[in-house]
CSV table of C-alpha atoms in Angstrom, one decimal:
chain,number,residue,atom,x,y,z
A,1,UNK,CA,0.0,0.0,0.0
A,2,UNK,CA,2.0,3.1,-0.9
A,3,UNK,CA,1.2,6.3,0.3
A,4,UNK,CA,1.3,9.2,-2.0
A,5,UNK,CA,1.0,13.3,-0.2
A,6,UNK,CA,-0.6,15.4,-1.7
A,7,UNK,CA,1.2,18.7,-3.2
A,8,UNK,CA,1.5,21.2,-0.4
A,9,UNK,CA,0.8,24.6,-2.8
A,10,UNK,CA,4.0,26.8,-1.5
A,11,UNK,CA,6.0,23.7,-2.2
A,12,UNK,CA,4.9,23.0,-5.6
A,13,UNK,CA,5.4,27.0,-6.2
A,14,UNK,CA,9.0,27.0,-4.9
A,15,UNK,CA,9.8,23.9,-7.4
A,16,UNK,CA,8.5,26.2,-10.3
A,17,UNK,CA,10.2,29.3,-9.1
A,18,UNK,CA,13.6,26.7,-9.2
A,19,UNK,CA,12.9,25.4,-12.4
A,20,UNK,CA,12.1,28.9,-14.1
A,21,UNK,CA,15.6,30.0,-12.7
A,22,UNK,CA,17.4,27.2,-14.1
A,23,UNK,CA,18.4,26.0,-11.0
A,24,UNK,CA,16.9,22.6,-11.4
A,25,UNK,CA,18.5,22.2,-14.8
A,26,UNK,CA,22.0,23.3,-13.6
A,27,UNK,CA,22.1,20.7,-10.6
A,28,UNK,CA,20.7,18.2,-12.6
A,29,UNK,CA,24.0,19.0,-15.4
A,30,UNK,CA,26.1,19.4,-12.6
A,31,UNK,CA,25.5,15.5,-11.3
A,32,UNK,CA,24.8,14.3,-14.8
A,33,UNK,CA,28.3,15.4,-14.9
A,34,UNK,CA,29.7,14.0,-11.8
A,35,UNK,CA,27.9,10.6,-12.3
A,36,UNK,CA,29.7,10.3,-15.9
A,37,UNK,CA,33.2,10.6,-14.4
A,38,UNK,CA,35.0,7.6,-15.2
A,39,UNK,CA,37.0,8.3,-11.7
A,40,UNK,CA,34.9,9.8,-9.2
A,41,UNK,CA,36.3,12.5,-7.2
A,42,UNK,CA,37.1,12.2,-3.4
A,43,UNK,CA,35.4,15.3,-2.9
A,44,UNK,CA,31.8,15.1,-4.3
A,45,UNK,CA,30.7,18.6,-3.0
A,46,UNK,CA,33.7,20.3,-4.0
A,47,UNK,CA,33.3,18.9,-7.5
A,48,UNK,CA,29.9,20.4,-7.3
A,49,UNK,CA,30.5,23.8,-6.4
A,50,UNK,CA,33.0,23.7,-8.7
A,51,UNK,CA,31.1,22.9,-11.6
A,52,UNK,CA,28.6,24.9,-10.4
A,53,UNK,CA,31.1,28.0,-10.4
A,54,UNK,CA,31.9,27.7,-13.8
A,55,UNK,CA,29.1,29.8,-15.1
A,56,UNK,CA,27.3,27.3,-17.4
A,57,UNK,CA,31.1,26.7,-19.2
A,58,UNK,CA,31.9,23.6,-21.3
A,59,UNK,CA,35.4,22.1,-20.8
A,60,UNK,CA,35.8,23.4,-24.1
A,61,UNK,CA,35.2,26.8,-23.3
A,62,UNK,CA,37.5,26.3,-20.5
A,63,UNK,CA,40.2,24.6,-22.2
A,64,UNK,CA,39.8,27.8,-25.2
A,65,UNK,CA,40.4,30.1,-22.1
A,66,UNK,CA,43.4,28.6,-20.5
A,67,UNK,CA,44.4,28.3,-23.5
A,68,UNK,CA,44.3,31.9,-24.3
A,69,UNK,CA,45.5,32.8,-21.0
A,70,UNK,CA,49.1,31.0,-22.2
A,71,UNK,CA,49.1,32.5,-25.3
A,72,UNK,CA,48.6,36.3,-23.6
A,73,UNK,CA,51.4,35.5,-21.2
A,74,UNK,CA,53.2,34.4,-23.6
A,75,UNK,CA,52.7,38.0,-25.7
A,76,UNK,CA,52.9,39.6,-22.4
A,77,UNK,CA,56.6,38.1,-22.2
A,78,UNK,CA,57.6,39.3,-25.8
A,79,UNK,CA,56.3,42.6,-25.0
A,80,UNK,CA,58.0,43.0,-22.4
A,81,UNK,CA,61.7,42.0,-23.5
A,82,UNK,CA,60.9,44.1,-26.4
A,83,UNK,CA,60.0,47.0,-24.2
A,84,UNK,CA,63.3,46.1,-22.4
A,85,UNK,CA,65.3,46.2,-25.9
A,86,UNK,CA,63.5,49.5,-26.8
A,87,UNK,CA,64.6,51.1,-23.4
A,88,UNK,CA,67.9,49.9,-23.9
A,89,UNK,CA,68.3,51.6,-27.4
A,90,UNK,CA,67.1,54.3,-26.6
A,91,UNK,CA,69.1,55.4,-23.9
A,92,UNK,CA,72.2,53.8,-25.7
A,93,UNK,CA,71.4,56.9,-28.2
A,94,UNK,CA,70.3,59.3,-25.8
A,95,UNK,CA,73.7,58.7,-24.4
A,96,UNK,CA,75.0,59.5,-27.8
A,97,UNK,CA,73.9,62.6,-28.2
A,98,UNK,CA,74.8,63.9,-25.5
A,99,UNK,CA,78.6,62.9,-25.9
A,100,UNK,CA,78.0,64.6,-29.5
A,101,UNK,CA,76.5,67.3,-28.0
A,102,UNK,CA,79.6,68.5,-25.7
């Protein structure tokens, strides 16, 4: 004999209100997620938040942005030797001119 409760109104209205936020949807990806890990984390909760953090990102979009992070590091790093090379010259000529100067 099973034994089935009716709705109770403000709760059936707070499940709406979470599934017109998205909320429902993004726990649900989140442990779709953590239940297709082929290694399960040690830290179930911590996975969650995590994945709940990421704003809605793919791996892919992740992956992209570190990998745009490198590559502006890596520019950063040019630019700045350059920068450093540039400085260099120009005070090796500044320096020039004012020997030729006197």
């Amino acid at each position: 004999m099973a034994h089935y409760r009716t709705p109770d109104p403000k709760r059936e209205q707070f499940r709406r209100y979470l599934e017109k936020a998205g909320v429902v949807d993004s726990l649900t990806s989140v442990l779709v997620s953590l239940y297709e890990q082929p290694e399960k984390p040690n830290n179930a909760l911590e996975f969650v938040k995590q994945h709940l953090n990421s704003g809605g990102q793919t791996p892919a979009d992740a992956e992209a942005l570190q990998q745009e992070v490198i590559d502006l590091r890596q520019r950063c790093a040019r630019l700045a030797e350059e920068n450093k090379d540039l400085k260099s010259r120009l005070q090796r000529y500044e320096s020039e001119d004012g020997a030729a100067a006197d």
